[in-house]
Short mmCIF file of C-alpha atoms in Angstrom, two decimals:
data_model
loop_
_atom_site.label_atom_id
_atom_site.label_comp_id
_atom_site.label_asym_id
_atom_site.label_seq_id
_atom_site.Cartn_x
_atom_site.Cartn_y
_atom_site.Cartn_z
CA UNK A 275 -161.00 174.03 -143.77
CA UNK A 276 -163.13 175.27 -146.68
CA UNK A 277 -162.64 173.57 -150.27
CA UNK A 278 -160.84 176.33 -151.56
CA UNK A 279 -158.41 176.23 -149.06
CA UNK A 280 -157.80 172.08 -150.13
CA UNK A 281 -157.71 173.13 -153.67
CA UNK A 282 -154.32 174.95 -153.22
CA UNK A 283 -153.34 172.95 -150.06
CA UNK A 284 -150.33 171.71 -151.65
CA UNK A 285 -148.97 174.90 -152.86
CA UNK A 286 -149.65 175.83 -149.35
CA UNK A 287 -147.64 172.46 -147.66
CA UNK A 288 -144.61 173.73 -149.68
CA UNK A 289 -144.80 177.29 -148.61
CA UNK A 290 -144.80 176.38 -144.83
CA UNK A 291 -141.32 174.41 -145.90
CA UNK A 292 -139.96 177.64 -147.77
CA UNK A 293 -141.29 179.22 -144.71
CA UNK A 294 -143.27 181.49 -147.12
CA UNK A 295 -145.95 180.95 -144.93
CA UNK A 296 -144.93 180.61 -141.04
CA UNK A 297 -147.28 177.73 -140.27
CA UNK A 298 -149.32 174.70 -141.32
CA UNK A 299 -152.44 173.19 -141.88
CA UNK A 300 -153.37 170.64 -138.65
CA UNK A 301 -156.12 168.92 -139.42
CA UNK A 302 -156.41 167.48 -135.85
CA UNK A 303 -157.67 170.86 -134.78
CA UNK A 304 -158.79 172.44 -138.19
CA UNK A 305 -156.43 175.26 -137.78
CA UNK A 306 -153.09 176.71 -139.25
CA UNK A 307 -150.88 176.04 -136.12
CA UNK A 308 -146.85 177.64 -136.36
CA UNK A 309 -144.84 174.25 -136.20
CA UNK A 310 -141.38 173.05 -135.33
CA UNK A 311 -140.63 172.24 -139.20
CA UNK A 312 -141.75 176.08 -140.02
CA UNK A 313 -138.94 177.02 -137.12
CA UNK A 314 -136.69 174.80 -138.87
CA UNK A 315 -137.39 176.25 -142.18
CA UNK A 316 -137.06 179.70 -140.97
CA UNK A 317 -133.67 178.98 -138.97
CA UNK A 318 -131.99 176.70 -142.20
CA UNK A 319 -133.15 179.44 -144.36
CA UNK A 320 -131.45 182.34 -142.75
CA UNK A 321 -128.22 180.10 -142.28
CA UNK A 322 -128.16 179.34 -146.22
CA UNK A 323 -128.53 183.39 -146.96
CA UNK A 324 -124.75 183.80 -145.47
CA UNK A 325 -123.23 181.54 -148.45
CA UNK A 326 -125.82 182.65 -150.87
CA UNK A 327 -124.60 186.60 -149.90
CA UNK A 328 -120.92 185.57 -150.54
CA UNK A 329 -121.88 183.62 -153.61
CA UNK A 330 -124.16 185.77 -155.11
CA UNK A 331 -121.90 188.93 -154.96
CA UNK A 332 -118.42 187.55 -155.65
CA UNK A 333 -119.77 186.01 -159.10
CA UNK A 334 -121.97 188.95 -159.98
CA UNK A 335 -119.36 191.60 -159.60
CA UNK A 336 -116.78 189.67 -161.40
CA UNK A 337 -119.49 188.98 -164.43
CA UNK A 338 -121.08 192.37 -164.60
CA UNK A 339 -120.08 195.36 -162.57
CA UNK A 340 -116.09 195.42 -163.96
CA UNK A 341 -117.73 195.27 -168.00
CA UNK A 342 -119.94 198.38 -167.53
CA UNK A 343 -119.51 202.25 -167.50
CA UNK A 344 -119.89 203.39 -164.07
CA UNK A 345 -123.73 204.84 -164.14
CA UNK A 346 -124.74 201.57 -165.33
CA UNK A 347 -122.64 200.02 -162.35
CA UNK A 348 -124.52 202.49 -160.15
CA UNK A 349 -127.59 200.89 -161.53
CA UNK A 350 -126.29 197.20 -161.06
CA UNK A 351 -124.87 198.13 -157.66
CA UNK A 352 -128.80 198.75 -156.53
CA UNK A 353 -129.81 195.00 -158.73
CA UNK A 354 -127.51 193.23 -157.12
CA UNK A 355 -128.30 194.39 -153.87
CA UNK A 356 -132.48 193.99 -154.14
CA UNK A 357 -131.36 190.14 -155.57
CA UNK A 358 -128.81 189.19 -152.63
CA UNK A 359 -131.62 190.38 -149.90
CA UNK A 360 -134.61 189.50 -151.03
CA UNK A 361 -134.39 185.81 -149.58
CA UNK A 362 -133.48 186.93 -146.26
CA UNK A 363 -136.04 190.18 -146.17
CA UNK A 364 -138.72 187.92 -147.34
CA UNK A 365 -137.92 185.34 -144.48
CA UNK A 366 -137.44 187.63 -141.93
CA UNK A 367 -140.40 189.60 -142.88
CA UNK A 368 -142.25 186.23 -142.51
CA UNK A 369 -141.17 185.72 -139.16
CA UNK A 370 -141.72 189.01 -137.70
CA UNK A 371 -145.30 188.51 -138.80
CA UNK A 372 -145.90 185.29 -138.44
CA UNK A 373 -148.76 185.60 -135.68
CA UNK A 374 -150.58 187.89 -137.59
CA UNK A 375 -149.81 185.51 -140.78
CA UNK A 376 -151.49 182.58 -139.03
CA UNK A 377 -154.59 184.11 -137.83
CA UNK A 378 -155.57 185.53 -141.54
CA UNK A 379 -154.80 182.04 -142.88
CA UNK A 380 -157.27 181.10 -140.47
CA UNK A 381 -160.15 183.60 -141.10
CA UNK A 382 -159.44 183.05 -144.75
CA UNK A 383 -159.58 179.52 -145.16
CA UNK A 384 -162.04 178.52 -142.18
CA UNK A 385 -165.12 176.56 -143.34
CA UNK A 386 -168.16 179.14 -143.35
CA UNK A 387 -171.27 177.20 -143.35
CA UNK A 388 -173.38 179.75 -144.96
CA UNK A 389 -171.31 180.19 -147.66
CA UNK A 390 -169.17 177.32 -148.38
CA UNK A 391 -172.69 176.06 -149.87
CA UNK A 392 -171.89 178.21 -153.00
CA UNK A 393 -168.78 175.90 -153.75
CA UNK A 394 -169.33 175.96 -158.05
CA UNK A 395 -168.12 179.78 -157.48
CA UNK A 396 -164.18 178.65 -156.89
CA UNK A 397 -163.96 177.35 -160.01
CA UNK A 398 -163.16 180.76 -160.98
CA UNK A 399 -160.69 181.39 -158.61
CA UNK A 400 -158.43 178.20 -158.94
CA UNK A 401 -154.95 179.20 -158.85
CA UNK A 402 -153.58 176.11 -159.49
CA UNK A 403 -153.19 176.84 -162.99
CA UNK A 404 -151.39 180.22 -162.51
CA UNK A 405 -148.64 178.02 -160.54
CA UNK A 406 -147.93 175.59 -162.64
CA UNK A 407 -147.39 178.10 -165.76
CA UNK A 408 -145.03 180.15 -163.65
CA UNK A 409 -143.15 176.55 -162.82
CA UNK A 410 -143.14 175.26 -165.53
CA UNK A 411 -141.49 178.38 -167.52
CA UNK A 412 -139.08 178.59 -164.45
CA UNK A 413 -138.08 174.93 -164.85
CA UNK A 414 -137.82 175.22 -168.95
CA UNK A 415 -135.70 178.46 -168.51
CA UNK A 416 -133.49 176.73 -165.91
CA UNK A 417 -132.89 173.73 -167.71
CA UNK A 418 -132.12 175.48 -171.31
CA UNK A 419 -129.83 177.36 -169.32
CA UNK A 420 -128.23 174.50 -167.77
CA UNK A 421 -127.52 172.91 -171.23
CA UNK A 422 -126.63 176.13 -172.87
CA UNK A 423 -123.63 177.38 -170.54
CA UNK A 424 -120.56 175.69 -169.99
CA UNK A 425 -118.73 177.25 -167.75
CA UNK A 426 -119.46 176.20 -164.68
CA UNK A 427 -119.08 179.34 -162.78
CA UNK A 428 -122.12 180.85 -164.71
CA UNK A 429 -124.25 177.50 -164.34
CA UNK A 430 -124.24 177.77 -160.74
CA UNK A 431 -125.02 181.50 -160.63
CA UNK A 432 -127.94 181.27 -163.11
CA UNK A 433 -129.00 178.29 -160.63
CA UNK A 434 -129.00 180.52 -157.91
CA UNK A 435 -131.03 183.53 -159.66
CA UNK A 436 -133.34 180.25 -160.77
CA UNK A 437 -133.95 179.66 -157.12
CA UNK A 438 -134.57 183.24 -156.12
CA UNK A 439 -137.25 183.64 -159.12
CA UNK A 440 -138.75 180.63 -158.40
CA UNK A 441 -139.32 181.95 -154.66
CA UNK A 442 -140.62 185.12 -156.44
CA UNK A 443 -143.17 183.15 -158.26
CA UNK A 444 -144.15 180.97 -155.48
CA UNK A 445 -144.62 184.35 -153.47
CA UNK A 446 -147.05 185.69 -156.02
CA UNK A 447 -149.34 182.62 -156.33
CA UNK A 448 -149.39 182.68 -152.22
CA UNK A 449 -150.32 186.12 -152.37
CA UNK A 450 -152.65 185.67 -155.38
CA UNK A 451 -154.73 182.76 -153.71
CA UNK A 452 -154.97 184.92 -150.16
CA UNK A 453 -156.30 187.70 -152.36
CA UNK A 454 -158.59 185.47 -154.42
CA UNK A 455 -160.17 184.02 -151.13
CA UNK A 456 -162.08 187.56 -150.28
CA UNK A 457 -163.00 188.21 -153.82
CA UNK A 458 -164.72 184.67 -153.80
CA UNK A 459 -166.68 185.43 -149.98
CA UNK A 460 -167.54 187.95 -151.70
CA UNK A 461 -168.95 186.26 -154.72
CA UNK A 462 -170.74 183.93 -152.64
CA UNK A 463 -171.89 186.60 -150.47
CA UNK A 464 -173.85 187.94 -153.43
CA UNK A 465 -174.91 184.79 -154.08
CA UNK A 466 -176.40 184.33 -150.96
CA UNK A 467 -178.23 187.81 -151.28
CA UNK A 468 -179.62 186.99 -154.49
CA UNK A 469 -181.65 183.69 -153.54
CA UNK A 470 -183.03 185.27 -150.29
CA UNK A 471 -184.00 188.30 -151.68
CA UNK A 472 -187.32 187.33 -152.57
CA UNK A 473 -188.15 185.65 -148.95
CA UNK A 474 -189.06 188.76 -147.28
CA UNK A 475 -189.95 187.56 -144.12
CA UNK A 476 -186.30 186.50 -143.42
CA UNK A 477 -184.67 189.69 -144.58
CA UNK A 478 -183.61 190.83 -141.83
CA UNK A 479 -181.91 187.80 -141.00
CA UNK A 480 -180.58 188.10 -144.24
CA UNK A 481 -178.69 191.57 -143.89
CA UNK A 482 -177.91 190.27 -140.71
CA UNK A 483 -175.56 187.49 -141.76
CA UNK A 484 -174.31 189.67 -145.18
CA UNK A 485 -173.43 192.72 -142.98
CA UNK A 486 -171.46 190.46 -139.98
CA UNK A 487 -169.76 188.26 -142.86
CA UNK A 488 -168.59 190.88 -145.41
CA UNK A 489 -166.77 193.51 -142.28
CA UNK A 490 -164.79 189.81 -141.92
CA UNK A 491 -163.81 189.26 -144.66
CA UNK A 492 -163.38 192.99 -145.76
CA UNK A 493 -161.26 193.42 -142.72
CA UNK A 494 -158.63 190.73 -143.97
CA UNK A 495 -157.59 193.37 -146.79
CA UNK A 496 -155.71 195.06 -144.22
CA UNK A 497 -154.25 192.22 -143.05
CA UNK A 498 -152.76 191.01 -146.28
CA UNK A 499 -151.32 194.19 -147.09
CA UNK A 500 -149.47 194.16 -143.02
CA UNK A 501 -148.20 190.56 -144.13
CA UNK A 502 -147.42 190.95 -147.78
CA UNK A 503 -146.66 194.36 -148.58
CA UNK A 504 -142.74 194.16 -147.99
CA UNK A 505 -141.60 191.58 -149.67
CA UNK A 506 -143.96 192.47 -152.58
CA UNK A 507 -142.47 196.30 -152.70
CA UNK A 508 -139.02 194.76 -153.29
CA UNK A 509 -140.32 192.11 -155.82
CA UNK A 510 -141.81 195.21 -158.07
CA UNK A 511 -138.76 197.15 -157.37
CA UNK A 512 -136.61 194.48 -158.83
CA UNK A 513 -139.09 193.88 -161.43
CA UNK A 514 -138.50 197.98 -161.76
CA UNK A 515 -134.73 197.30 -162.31
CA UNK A 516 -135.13 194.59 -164.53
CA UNK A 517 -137.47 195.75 -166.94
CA UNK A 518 -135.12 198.99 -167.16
CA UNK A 519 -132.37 196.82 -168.45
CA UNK A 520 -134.58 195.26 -171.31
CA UNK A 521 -135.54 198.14 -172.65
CA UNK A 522 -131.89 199.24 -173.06
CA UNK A 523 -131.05 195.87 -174.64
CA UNK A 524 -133.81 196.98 -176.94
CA UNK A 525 -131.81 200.13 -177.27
CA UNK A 526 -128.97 198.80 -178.48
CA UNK A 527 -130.18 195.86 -180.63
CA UNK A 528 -132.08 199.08 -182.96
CA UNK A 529 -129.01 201.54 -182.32
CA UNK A 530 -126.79 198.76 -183.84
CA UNK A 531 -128.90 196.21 -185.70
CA UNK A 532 -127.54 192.79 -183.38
CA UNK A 533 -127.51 191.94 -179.81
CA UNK A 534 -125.43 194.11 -177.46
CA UNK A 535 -121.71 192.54 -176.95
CA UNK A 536 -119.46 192.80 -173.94
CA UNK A 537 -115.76 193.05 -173.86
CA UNK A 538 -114.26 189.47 -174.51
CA UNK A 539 -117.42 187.51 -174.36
CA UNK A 540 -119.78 187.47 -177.53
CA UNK A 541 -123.31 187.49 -176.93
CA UNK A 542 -125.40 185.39 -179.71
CA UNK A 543 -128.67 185.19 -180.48
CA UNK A 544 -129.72 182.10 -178.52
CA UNK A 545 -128.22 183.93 -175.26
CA UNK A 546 -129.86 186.99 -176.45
CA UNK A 547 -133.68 184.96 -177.05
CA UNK A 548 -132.68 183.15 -173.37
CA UNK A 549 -131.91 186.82 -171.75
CA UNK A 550 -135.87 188.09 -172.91
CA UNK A 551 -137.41 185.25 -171.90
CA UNK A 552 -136.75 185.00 -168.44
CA UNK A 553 -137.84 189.21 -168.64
CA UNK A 554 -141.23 187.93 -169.19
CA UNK A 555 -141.45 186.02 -166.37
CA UNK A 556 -141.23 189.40 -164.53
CA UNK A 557 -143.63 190.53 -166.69
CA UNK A 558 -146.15 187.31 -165.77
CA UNK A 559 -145.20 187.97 -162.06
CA UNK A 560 -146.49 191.70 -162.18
CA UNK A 561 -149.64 190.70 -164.23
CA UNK A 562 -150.22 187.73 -161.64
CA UNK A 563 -150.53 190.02 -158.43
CA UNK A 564 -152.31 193.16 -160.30
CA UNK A 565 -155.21 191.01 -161.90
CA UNK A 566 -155.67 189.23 -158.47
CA UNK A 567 -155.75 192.62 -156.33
CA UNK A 568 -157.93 194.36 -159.32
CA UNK A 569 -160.50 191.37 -159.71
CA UNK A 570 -160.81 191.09 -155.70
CA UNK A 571 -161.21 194.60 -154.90
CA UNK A 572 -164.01 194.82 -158.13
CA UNK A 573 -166.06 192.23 -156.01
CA UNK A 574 -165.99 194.27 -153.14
CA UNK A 575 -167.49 197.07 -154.88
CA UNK A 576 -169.77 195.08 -156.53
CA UNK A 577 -170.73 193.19 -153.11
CA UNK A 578 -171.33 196.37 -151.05
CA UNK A 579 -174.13 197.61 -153.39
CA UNK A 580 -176.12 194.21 -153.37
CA UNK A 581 -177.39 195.10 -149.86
CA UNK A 582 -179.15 198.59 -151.12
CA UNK A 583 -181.38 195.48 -152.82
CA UNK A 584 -183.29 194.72 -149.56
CA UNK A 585 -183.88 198.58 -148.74
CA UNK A 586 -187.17 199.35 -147.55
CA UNK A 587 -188.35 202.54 -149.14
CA UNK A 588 -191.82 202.32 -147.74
CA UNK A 589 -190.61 201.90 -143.90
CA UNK A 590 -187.19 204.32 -144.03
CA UNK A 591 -187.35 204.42 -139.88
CA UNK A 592 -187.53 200.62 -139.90
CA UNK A 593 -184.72 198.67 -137.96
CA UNK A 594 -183.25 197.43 -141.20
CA UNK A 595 -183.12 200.37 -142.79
CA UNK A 596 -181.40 201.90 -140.63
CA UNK A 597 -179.05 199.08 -140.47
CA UNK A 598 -178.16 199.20 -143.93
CA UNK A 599 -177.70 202.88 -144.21
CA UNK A 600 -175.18 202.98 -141.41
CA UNK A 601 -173.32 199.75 -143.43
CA UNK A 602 -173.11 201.93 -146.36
CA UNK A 603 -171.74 204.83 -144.49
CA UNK A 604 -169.41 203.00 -142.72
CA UNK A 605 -168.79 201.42 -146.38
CA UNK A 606 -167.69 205.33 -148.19
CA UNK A 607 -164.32 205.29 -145.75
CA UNK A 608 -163.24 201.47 -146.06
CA UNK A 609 -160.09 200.76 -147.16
CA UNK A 610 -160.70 199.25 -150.41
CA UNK A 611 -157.89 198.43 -152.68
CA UNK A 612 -154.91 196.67 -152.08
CA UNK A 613 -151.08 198.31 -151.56
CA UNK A 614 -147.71 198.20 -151.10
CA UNK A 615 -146.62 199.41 -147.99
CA UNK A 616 -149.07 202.18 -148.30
CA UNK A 617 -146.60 203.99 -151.43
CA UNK A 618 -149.14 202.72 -154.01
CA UNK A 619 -152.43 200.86 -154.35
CA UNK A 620 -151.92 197.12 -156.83
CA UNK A 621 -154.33 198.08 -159.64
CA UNK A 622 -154.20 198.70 -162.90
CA UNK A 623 -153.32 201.98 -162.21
CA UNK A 624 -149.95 200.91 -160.74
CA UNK A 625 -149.33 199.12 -164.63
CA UNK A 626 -149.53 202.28 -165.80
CA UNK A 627 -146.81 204.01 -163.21
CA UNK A 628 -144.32 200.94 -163.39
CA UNK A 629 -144.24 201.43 -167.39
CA UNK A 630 -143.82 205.41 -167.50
CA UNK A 631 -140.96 204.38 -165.16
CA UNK A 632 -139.55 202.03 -167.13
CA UNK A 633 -139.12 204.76 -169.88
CA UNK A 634 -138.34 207.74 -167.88
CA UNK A 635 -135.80 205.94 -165.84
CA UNK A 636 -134.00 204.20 -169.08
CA UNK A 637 -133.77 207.98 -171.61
CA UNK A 638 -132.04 209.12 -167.72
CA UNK A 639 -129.71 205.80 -167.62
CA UNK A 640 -129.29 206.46 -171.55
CA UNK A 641 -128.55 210.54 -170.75
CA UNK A 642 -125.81 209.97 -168.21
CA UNK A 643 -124.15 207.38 -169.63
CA UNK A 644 -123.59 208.99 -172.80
CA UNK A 645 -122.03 211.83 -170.48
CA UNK A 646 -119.51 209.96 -169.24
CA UNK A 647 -116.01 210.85 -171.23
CA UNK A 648 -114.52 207.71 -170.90
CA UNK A 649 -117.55 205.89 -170.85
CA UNK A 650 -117.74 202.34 -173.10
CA UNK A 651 -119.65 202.34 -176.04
CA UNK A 652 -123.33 201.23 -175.89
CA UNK A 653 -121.95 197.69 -177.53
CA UNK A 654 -120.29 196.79 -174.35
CA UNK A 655 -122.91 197.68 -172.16
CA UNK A 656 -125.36 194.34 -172.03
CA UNK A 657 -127.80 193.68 -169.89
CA UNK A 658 -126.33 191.58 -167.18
CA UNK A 659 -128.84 189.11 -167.40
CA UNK A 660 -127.12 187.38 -169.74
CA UNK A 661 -124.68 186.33 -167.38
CA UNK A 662 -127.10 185.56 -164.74
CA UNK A 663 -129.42 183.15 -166.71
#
């Protein structure tokens, strides 16, 4: 396996237990190989959704949905049911794919001897660091929890939306690192170009090798979108939902000056400071996957051009001229962004759409609640997440 594959191999060992990943690294054959403990993984992990289901909606409804007017319930209603399936979508998803999963982790982490030379390059595409931020804010938020609560009904559900974040996080650094390893080809693939550029009796060789190498590793954005797109759709979605809700917290902490209270439980300041943290680990988990997707599909660009570099403008009916003009028409209709199940391309662009829906769907929420003639006052309407962490 290439190095940057054993950089993250341990954030890869636990994904193949989470069944994140449907197979694991075998180092007998230098291959990812689908594995009786993935199987397990996949089968304990569907049987555990059943109790989570019950779990997660009997405590949920009872803490949220009967304190709410009932467009905000509406709202919850479609929260509540993104949070209870995304274990079992994400798993299942997993497993439908999982031949198609192990044969990109193979083109994307196999050793390349051409290229694997140009190991400095992936220190800028270590991930490690990314994962043990999102962890590590995950683990505080959990534990401050844990000692703030005291009923032990709302322990274990913040637990359990603990567990599903953290599988949201560990998603995004899987997804991240997959990304990452075409941007960094592709890095090293320019690399390459620029020390043989000057040895023109081996340029042909030279576009040779670039051409073959970046079609297979500019291929594998396809691939990652067929494996990742679902699960990833749902995780913005909720991210959607969630973001919604903290700007109308915001709403009423300016309407009325203090943090939002429901009916018979008091909401102070700590829960309040508790409730906006764990909204910026959404936040991180959005910025996480768009910088990855934006930085990898930059290189691509950037890569693609490097070739017009060994263009012979003397010779125009030479063999390698020719060669490199059909690359670069073939180049104008490659797919060459990343997206989620083909509804939107992961760019910065998509930053831009998630936070004019934030705001247009919140003045709606805000519109028809204030409609409602029996509806409760904006004080007892509090963002549920209060409950849940």
């Amino acid at each position: 396996m290439s190095s940057y594959y054993r950089r993250h191999a341990r954030i890869f060992q636990i994904a193949g237990l989470l069944y994140l990943v449907p197979c694991s690294y075998n180092p007998e054959t230098d291959q990812f190989e689908q594995k009786l403990p993935n199987r397990l993984a996949f089968a304990f992990g569907i049987i555990m959704t059943v109790p989570f289901w019950y779990f997660d909606l009997k405590f949920m409804t009872a803490f949220y949905l009967e304190n709410i007017s009932p467009i905000m319930a509406a709202v919850g209603c479609i929260e509540i049911a993104v949070y209870v399936s995304i274990v079992s979508c994400t798993l299942l998803n997993t497993f439908g794919r999982r031949n198609r999963y192990t044969r990109l982790l193979n083109v994307l982490f196999h050793a390349d001897w051409l290229l694997d030379r140009y190991e400095s390059i992936e220190k800028d595409y270590d991930n490690r660091r990314h994962f043990v931020t999102l962890m590590l804010a995950v683990t505080t938020m959990v534990c401050c929890n844990m000692l703030y609560h005291r009923d032990m009904n709302v322990r274990l559900l913040s637990l359990s939306v603990a567990m599903k974040i953290f599988g949201v996080c560990y998603l995004t650094v899987v997804h991240r690192i997959c990304v990452g390893a075409i941007g960094l080809r592709m890095k090293q693939l320019r690399a390459f170009c620029q020390l043989h550029q000057v040895r023109r009796q081996a340029r042909e060789q030279t576009v040779r090798y670039f051409i073959e190498r970046f079609e297979h590793y500019a291929n594998q954005l396809r691939q990652i979108d067929y494996c990742f797109s679902f699960p990833l759709t749902m995780i913005i979605l909720l991210v959607l939902i969630e973001m919604v809700y903290l700007l109308f917290d915001a709403f009423t902490i300016l309407e009325f000056g203090r943090p939002a209270i429901m009916e018979n439980l008091e909401i102070d300041y700590v829960q309040w400071s508790l409730r906006q943290l764990w909204q910026t680990i959404y936040g991180a988990v959005v910025l996480v996957t768009v910088t990855g997707c934006q930085n990898t599909c930059e290189q691509l660009q950037l890569t693609a051009q490097v070739v017009q570099h060994f263009h012979d403008e003397k010779n125009r009916n030479s063999r390698l001229t020719k060669r490199i003009q059909r690359f670069l028409l073939h180049n104008l209709d490659r797919k060459r962004t990343f997206s989620a199940c083909g509804m939107f391309d992961i760019d910065y662009a998509m930053l831009h759409m998630v936070f004019s829906s934030i705001f247009t769907y919140m003045v709606i929420l805000i519109q028809f609640d204030q409609l409602q003639p029996d509806r409760l006052p904006y004080t007892n309407v509090a963002n549920h997440s209060e409950t849940l962490h």
